Coordinates of C-alpha atoms in Angstrom, one line a residue:
X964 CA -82.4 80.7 -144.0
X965 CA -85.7 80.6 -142.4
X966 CA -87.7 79.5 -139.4
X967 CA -89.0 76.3 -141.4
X968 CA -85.3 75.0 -142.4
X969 CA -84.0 75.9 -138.9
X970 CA -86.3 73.5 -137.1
X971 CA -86.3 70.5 -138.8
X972 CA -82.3 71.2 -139.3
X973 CA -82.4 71.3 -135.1
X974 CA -84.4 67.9 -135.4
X975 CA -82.5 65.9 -138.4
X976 CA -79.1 67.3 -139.0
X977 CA -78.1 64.4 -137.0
X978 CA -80.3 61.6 -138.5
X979 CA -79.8 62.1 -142.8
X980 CA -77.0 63.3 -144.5
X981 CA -78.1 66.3 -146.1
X982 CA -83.6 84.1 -142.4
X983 CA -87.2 98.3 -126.6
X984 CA -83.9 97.9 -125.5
X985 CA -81.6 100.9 -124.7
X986 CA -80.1 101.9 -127.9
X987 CA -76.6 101.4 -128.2
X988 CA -74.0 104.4 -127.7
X989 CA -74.1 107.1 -130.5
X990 CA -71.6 106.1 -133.4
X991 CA -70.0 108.0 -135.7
X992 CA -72.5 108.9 -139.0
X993 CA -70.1 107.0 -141.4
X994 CA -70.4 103.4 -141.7
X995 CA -67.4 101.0 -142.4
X996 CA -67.3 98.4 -145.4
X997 CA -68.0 95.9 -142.7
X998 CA -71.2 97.0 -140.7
X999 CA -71.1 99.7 -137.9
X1000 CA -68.4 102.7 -138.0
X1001 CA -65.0 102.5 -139.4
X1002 CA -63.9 102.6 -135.9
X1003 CA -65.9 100.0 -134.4
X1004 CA -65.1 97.9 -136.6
X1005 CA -61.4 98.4 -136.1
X1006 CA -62.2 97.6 -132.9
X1007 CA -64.6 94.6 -133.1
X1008 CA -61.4 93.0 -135.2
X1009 CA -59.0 93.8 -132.6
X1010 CA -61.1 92.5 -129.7
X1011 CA -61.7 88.8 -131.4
X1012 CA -58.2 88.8 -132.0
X1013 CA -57.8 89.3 -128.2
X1014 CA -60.2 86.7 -127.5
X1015 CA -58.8 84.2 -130.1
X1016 CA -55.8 84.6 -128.4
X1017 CA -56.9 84.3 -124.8
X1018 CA -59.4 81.3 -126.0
X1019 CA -55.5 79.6 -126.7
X1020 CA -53.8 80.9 -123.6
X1021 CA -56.8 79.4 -121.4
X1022 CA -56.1 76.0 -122.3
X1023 CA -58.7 75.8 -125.4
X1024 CA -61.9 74.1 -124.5
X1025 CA -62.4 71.5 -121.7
X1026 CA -64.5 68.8 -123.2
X1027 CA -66.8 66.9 -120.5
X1028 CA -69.5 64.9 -119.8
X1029 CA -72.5 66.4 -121.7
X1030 CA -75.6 67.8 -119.7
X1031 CA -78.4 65.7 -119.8
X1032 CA -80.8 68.4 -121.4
X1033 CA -78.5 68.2 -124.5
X1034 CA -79.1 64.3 -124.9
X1035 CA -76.2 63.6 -126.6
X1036 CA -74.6 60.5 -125.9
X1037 CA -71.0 59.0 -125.4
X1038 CA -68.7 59.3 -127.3
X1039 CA -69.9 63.0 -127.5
X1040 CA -68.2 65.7 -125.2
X1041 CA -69.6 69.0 -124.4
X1042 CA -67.5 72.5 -123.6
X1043 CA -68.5 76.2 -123.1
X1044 CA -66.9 79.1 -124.7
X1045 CA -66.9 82.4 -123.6
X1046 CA -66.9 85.1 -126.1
X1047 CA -67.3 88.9 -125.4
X1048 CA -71.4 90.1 -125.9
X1049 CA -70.0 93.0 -127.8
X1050 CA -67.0 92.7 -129.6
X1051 CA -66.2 96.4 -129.5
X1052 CA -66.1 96.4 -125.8
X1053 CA -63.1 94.1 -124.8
X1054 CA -63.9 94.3 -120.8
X1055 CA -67.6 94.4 -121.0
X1056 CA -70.0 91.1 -120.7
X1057 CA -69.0 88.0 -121.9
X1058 CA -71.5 85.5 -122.5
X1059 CA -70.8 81.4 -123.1
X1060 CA -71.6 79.5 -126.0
X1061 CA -71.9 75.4 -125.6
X1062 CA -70.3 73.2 -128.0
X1063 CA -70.1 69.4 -129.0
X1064 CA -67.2 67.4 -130.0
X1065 CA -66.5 63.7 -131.0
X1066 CA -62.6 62.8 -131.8
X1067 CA -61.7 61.6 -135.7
X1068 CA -62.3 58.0 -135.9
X1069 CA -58.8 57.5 -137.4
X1070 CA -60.8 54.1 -139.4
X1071 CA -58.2 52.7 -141.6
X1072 CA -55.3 54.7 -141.0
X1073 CA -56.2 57.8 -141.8
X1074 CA -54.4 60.4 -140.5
X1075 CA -56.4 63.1 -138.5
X1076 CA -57.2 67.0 -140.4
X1077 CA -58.2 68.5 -137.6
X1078 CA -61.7 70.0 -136.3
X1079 CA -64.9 70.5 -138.9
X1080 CA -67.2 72.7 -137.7
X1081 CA -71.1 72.5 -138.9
X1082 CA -73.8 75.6 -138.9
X1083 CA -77.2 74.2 -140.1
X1084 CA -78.8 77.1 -140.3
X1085 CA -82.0 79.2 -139.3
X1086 CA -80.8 81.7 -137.8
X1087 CA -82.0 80.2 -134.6
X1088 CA -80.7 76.5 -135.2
X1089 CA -78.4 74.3 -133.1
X1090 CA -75.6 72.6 -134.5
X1091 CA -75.1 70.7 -131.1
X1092 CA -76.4 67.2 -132.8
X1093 CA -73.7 67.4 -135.5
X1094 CA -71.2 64.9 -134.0
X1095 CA -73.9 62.6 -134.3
X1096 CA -73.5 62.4 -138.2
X1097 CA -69.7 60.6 -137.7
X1098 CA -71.6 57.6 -136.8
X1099 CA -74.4 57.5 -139.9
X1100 CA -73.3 55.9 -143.1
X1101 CA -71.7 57.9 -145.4
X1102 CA -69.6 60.0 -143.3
X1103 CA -67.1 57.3 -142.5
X1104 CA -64.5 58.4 -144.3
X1105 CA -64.8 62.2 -143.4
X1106 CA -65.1 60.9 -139.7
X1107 CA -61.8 59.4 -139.8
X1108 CA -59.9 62.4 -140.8
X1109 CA -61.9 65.4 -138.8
X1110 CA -62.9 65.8 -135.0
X1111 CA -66.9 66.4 -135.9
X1112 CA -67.7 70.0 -133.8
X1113 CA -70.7 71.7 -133.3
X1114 CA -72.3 74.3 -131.3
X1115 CA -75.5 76.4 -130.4
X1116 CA -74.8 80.2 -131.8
X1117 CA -75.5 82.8 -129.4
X1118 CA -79.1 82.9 -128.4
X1119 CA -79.3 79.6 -129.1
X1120 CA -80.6 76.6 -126.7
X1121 CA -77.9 77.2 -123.9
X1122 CA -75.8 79.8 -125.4
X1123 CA -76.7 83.3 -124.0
X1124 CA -80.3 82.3 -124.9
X1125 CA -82.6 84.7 -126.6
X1126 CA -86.7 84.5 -125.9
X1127 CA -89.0 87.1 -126.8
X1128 CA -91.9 85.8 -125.7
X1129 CA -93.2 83.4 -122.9
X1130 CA -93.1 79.9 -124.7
X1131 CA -95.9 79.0 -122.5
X1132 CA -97.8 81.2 -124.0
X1133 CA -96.8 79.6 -127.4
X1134 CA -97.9 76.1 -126.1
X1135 CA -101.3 77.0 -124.4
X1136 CA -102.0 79.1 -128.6
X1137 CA -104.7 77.4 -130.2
X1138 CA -105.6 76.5 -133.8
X1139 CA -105.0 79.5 -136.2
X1140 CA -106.9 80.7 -139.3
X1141 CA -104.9 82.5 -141.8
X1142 CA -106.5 83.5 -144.7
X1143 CA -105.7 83.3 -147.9
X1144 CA -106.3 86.8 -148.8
X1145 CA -105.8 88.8 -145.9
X1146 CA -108.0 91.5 -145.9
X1147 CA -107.1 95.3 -144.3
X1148 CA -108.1 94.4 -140.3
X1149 CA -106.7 91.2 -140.6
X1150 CA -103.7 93.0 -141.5
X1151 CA -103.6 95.7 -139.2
X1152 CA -104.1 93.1 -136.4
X1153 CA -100.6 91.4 -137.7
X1154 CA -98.7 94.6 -137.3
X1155 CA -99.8 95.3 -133.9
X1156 CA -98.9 91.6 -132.8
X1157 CA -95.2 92.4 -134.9
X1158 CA -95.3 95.5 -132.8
X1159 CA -95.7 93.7 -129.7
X1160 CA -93.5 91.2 -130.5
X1161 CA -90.5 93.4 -131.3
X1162 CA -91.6 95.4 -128.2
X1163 CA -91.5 91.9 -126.2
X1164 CA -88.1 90.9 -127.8
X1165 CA -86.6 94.2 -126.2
X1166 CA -88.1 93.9 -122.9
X1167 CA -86.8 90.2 -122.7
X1168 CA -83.2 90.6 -123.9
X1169 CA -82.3 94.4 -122.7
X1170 CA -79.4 95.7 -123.1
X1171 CA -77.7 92.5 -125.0
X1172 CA -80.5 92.8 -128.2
X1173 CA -78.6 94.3 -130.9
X1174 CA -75.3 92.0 -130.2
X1175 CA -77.5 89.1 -132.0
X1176 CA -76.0 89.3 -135.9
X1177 CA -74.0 87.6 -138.0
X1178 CA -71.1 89.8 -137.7
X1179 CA -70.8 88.4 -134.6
X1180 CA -71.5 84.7 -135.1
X1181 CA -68.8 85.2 -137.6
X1182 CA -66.1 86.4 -135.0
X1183 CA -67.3 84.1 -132.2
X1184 CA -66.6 81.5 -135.0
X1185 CA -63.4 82.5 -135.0
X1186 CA -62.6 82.6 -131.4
X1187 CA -63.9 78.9 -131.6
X1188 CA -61.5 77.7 -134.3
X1189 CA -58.7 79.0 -131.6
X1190 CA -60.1 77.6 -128.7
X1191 CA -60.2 74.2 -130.8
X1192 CA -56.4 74.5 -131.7
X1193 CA -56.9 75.0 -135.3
X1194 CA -54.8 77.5 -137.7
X1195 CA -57.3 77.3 -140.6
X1196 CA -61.0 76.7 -139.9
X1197 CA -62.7 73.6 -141.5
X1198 CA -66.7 74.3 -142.3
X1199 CA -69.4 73.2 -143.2
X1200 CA -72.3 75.7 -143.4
X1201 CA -76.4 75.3 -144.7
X1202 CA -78.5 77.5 -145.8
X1203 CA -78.1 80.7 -143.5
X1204 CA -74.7 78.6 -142.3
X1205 CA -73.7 79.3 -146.1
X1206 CA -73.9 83.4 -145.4
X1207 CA -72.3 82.9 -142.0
X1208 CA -69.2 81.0 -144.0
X1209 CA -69.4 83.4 -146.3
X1210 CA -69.0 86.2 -143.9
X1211 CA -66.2 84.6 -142.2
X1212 CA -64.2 83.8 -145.3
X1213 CA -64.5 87.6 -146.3
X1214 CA -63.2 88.6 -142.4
X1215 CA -60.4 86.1 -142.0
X1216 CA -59.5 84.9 -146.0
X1217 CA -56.3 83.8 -144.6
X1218 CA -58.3 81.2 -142.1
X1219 CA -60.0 79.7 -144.3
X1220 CA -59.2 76.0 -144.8
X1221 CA -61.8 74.2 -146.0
X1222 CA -65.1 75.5 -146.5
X1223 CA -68.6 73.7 -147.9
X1224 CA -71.5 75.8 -147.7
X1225 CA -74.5 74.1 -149.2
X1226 CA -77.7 75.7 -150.4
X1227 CA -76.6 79.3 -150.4
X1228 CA -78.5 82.1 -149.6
X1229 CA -77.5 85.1 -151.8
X1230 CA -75.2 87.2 -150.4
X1231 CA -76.2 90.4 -152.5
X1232 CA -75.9 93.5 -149.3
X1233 CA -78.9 94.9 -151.5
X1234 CA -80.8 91.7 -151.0
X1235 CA -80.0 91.0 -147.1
X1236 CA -82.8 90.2 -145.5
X1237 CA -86.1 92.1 -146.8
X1238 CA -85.5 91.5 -150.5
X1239 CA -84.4 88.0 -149.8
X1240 CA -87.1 86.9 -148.8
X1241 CA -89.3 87.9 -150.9
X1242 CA -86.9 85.8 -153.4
X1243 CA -87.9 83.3 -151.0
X1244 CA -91.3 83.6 -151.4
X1245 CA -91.3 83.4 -155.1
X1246 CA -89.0 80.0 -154.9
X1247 CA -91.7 78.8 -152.7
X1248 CA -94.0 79.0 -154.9
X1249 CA -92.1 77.2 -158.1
X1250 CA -91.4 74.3 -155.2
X1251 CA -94.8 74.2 -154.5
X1252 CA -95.9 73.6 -158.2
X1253 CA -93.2 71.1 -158.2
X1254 CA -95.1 68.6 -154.8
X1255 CA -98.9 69.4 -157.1
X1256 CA -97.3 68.1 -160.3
X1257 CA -96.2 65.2 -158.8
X1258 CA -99.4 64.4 -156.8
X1259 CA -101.0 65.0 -160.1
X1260 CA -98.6 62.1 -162.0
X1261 CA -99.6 59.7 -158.9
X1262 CA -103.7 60.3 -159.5
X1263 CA -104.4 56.9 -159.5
X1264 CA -102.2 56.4 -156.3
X1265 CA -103.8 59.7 -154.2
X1266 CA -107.0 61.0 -156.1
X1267 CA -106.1 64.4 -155.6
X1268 CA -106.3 65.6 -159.1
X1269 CA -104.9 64.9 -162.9
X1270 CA -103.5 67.7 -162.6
X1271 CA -101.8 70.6 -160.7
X1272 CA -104.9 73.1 -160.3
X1273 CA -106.9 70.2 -159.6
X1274 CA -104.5 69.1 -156.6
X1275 CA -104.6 72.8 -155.2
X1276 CA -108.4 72.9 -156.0
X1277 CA -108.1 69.7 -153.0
X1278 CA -105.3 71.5 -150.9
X1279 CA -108.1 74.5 -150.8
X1280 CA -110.8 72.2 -150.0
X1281 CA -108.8 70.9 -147.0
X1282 CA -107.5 74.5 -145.6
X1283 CA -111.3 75.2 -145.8
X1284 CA -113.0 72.5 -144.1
X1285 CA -110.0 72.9 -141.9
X1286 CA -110.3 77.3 -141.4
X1287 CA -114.4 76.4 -140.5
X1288 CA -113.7 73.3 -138.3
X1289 CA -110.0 72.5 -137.1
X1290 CA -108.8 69.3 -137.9
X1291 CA -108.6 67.4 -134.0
X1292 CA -109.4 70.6 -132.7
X1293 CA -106.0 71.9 -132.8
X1294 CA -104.9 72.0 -136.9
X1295 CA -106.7 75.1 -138.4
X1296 CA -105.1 76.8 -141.5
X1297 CA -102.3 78.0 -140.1
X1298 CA -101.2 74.7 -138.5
X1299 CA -102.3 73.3 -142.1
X1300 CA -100.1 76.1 -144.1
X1301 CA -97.0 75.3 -141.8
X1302 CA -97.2 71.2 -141.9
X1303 CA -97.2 72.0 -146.1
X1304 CA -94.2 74.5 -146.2
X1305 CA -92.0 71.5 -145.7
X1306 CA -93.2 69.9 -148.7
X1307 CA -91.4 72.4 -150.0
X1308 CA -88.5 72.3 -148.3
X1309 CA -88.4 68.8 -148.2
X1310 CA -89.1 66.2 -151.1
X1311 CA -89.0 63.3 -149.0
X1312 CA -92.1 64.2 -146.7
X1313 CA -94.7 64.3 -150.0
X1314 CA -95.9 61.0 -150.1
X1315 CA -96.8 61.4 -146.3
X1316 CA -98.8 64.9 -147.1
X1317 CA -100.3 63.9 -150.2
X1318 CA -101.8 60.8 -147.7
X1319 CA -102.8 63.5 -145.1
X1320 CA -104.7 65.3 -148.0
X1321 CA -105.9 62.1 -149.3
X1322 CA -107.7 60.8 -145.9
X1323 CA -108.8 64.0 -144.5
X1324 CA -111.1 64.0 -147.9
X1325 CA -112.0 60.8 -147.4
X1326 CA -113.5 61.4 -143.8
X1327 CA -110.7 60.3 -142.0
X1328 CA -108.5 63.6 -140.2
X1329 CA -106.0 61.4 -137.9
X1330 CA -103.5 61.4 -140.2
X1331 CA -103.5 65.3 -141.2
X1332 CA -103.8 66.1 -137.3
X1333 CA -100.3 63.8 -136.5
X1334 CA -98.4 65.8 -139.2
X1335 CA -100.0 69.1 -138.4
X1336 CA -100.5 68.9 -134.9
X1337 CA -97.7 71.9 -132.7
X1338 CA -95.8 70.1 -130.5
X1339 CA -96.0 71.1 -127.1
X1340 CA -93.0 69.5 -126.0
X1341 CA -91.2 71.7 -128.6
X1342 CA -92.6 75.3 -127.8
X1343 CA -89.7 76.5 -125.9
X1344 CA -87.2 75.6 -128.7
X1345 CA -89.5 76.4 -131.3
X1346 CA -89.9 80.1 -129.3
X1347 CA -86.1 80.4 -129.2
X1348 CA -85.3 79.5 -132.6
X1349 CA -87.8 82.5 -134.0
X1350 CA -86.9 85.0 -131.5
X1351 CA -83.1 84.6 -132.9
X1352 CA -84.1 84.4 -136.0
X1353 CA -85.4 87.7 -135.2
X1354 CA -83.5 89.0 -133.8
X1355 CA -80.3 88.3 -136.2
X1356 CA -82.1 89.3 -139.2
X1357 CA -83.4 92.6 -138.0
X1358 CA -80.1 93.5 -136.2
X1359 CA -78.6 92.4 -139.8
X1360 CA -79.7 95.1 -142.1
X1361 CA -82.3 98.4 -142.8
X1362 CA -85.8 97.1 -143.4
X1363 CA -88.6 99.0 -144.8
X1364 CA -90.2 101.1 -141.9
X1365 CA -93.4 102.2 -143.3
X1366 CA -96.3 99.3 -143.5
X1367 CA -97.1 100.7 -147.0
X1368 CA -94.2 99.3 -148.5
X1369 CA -94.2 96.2 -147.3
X1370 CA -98.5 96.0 -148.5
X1371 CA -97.3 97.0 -151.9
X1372 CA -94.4 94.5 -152.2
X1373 CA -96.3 91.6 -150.8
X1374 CA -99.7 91.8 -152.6
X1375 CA -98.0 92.4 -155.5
X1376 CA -95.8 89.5 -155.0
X1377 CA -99.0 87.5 -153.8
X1378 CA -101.0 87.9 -157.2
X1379 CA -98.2 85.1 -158.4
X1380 CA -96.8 83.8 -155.0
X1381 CA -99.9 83.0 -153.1
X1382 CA -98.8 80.1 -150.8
X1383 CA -96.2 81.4 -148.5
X1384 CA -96.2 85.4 -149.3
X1385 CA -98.0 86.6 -146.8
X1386 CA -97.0 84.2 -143.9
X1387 CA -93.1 85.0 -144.8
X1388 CA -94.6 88.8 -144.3
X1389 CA -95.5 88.3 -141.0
X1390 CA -92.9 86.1 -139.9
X1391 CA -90.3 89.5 -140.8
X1392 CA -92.7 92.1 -139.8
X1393 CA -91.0 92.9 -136.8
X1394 CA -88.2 94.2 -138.2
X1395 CA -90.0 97.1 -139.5
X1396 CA -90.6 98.4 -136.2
X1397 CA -87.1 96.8 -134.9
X1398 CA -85.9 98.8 -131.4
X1399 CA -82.6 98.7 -132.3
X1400 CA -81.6 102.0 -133.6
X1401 CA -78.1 101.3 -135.4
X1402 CA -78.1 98.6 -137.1
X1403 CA -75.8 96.8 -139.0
X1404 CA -74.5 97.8 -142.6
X1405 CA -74.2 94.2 -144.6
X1406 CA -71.4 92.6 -145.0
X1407 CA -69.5 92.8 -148.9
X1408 CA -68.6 89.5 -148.9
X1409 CA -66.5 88.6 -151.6
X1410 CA -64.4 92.1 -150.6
X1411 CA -61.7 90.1 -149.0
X1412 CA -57.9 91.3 -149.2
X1413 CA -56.4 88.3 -150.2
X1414 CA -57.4 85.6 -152.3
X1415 CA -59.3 82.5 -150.9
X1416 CA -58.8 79.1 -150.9
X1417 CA -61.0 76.5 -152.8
X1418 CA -64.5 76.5 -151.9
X1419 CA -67.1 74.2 -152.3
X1420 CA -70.4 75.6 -153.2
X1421 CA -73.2 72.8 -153.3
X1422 CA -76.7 73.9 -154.5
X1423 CA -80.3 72.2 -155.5
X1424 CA -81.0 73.9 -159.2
X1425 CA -85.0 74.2 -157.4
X1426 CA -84.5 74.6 -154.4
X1427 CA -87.5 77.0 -153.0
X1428 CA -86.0 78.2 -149.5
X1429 CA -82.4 79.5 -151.5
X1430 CA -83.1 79.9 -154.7
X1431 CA -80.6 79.1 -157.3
X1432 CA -79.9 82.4 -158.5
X1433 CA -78.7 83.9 -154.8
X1434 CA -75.8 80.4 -155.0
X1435 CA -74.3 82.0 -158.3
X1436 CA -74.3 85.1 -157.0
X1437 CA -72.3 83.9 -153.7
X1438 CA -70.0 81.8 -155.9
X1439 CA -69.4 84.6 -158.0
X1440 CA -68.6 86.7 -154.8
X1441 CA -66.4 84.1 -153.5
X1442 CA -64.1 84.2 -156.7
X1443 CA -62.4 82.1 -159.2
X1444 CA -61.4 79.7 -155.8
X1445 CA -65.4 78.8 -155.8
X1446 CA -66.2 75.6 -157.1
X1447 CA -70.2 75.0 -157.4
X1448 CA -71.5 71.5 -158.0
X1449 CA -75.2 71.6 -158.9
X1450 CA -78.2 69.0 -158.2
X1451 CA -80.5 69.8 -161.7
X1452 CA -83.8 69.5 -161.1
X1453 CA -84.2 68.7 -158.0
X1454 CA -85.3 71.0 -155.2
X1455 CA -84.8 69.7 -151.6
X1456 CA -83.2 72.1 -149.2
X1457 CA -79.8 70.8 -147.6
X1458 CA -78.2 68.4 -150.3
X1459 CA -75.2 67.2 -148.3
X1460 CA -75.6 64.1 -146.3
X1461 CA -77.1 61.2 -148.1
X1462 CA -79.8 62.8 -151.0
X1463 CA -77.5 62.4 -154.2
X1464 CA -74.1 60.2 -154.2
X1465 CA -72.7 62.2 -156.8
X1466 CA -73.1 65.6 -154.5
X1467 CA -71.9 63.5 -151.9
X1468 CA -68.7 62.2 -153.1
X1469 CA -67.1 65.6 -154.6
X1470 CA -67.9 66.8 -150.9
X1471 CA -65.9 64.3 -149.4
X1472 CA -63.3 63.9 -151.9
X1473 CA -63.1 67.9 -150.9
X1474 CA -62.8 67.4 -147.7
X1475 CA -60.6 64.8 -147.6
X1476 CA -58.0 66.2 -150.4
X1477 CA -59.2 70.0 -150.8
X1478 CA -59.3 69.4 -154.2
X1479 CA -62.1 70.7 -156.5
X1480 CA -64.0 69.3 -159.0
X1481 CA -64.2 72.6 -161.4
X1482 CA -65.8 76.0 -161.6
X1483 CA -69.0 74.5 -162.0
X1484 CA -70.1 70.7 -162.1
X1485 CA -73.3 69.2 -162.1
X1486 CA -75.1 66.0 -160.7
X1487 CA -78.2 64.3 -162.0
X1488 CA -81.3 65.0 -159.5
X1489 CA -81.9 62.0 -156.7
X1490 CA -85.1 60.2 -157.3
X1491 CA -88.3 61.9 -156.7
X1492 CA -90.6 59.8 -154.0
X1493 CA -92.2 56.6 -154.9
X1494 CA -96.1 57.3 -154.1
X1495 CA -97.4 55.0 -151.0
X1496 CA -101.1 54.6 -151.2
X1497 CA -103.1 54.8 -147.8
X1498 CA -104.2 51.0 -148.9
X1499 CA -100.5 49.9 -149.1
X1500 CA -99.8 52.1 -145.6
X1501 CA -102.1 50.2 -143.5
X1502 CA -101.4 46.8 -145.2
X1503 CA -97.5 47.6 -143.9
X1504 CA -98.9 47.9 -140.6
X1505 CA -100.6 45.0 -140.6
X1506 CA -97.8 43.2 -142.2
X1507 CA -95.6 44.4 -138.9
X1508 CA -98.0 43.7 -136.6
X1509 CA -97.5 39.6 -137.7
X1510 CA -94.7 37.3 -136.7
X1511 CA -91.9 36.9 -138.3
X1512 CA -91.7 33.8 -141.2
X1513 CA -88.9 31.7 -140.1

């Protein structure tokens, strides 16, 4: 869930092992257990049958070359799949989602499962790069037995994209200055720009805005498993991906193969989105403790402070040296707040911001302008990803309408919650004045008919983006089938894919057998960062700057 996990999931799902347009027609006042009206949703279900079943009749997918702007190489084979824009209207548009596939390895015999298909997340992320992964250590095994699948979701990259605003206009933006108490203008000027980004959103996609949800990601996840030849559906789902699975399993129990959704978000219909995410911004903030405490056990190593106020005292000194002057004229504290938000996603980035800090004190601001720095290169993806973010969570649920609630909710929740609070505000601010009249009614997953199969729940005890208590809430949901193996102490987001072995081998032993290791297992935490000095940094350098010793 989240912008911050959806981009770097775009960039390295492939590389580790690891929420006005015309209105629609008027509906009926009484909403179905499923989102919309009873009737549409009778409908919806009948229409992805029909297109399940046409997906088969067409021939399945015809896997290709891939294009060159998807830079995926051989053995990798690219397909389009068209699904209907709005389920409940079997004749009406159809839009085409692209998809990735490389064939099971069949390494040592092993005899082929069928088709796993990956969602990293976001909304807003690509899964396209997930074929990738059958070539990285780790994954051998699973490679053999599974065809490795993934897609872009509609909106995404090449699949009906979604844009809401002109990413040129993103790439030209320069350094921002959020402060860290945001006072009334400052805030009234972020409501008009949510306003005009929701207003830009509406003008840019028409007609086709409110058909961005997971209701339907679900159902064209379904037309895919047909068009792929598969009975059951074999997935593997992060962070939003884990709702999406979760979704899916409560439409089509009877699907459901295997299923491994890995750092849940909480599933709660009360809690999707607004409520969520101010979860979100409370588990931020515990992560966020968690990167100062250690910076403040490697002292010696950093000289950032003995102890966790003293490294934010230095954080604060940075942001506002950085608010008054940018950093290389293009970091200010936005760009500064942004580069430090994956320190708490991510554990394995902390020895390179604690550096950043470290030198930018010392006189020296290269190193916090190369991690901080937007990427112009990126701003069309990075535009895409947000506007279905979006677009997915506003179309998802109700959201607060009046700006008074959402003040009183987030400066309360900023007197404990100060680092990401307000940014996570404005990032969902456009759903308050969403143009979508009718939007969805969540999903009760867990309301199934029939019981489902094992599930593998897989879940960092600290993780700050999905915090813990939303992943027993799922597993509870998903029933006495849910199996949840937990990573205590530990805190990265995405634990699948290389972090912990122990994780790792109940997830492939899963895969590979369906067989679950309990209703709830745990895994000692992977090892926190060793500290790397700026001294020992440059001396590397150096070091591979010389020939080799032969």
């Amino acid at each position: 869930m989240r912008r911050g996990h959806a981009g770097r999931a775009a960039a390295t799902a492939a590389l580790s092992l690891l929420l006005c347009a015309p209105a629609p027609a008027a509906r009926a006042a009484s909403p179905g257990p499923l989102g919309g009206t009873a009737a549409e949703a009778a409908g919806a279900a009948l229409t992805a049958r029909r297109a399940a079943a046409a997906a088969v009749s067409g021939g399945g997918l015809d896997f290709g070359r891939c294009p060159g702007v998807e830079e995926l190489p051989a053995p990798v084979r690219c397909a389009t799949l068209p699904v209907p824009l709005d389920y409940a209207r079997p004749d009406g548009p159809r839009i085409s989602l692209t998809v990735s596939r490389v064939p099971a390895t069949g390494a040592r015999g092993a005899a082929r499962q069928g088709a796993l298909v990956q969602n990293p997340g976001g909304p807003g992320a690509s899964g396209m790069y997930f074929p990738l992964l059958a070539g990285l250590p780790g994954w051998e095994r699973i490679a053999a037995a599974y065809d490795f699948v993934g897609y872009a979701p509609r909106g995404v990259g090449r699949s009906a994209p979604l844009s809401c605003q002109d990413p040129a206009a993103a790439r030209t933006t320069g350094p921002t200055r959020e402060p860290a108490d945001p006072s009334p203008a400052y805030k009234r000027r972020r409501l008009a720009a949510a306003r005009a980004y929701a207003r830009g959103c509406a003008r840019r996609a028409g007609a086709a805005l409110p058909y961005y949800t997971t209701l339907n990601n679900a159902r064209d996840l379904d037309v895919l498993r047909a068009a792929l030849g598969e009975r059951k559906l074999s997935f593997v789902g992060a962070s939003y991906g884990t709702y999406l699975g979760a979704v899916y399993a409560t439409l089509h129990p009877g699907r459901v193969r295997r299923m491994v959704l890995d750092s849940a978000v909480d599933p709660d219909p009360r809690r999707i989105w607004y409520r969520n995410n101010l979860d979100q911004s409370t588990g931020f903030e515990r992560r966020w403790s968690d990167f100062r405490s250690w910076a403040a056990r490697h002292h010696a190593t950093y000289g950032l402070g003995a102890t966790p106020a003293a490294v934010q005292a230095s954080y604060e000194r940075v942001r506002d040296a950085v608010a008054r002057r940018p950093a290389g004229g293009v970091v200010g504290s936005g760009e500064l707040r942004a580069a430090y938000l994956q320190a708490v996603y991510y554990d394995d980035v902390w020895p390179d911001r604690a550096a950043a800090l470290t030198a930018f004190l010392r006189g020296d601001p290269a190193r916090l302008t190369a991690q901080a720095a937007p990427d112009p290169d990126a701003a069309a993806e990075a535009e895409n990803a947000t506007a279905v973010y979006t677009a997915v969570l506003c179309n998802d649920a109700s959201w607060p309408g009046d700006w008074e609630t959402w003040d009183r909710d987030h400066t309360e929740l900023a007197r404990g919650a100060p680092f990401e609070t307000w940014a996570n505000a404005f990032l969902n601010l456009p759903c308050a004045s969403w143009p979508v009249r009718d939007r969805q009614r969540p999903v009760a997953v867990g309301a199934q008919p029939e019981r489902l199969p094992g599930i593998l729940v897989v879940a960092a005890e600290r993780d700050g983006a999905t915090p813990y208590p939303g992943t027993l809430e799922l597993q509870r949901r998903l029933g006495a089938g849910a199996s949840l193996v937990t990573e205590t102490g530990a805190g990265s987001h995405g634990v699948v894919g290389g972090l912990n072995g122990c994780v790792d081998r109940h997830v492939e032993r899963y895969l590979l057998t369906g067989a679950t290791p309990g209703w709830r297992v745990t895994c000692a935490p992977h090892p926190e960062p060793a500290p790397v000095s700026l001294d020992d940094r440059a001396a590397s350098a150096h070091r591979a700057l010389l020939p080799p010793v032969v």
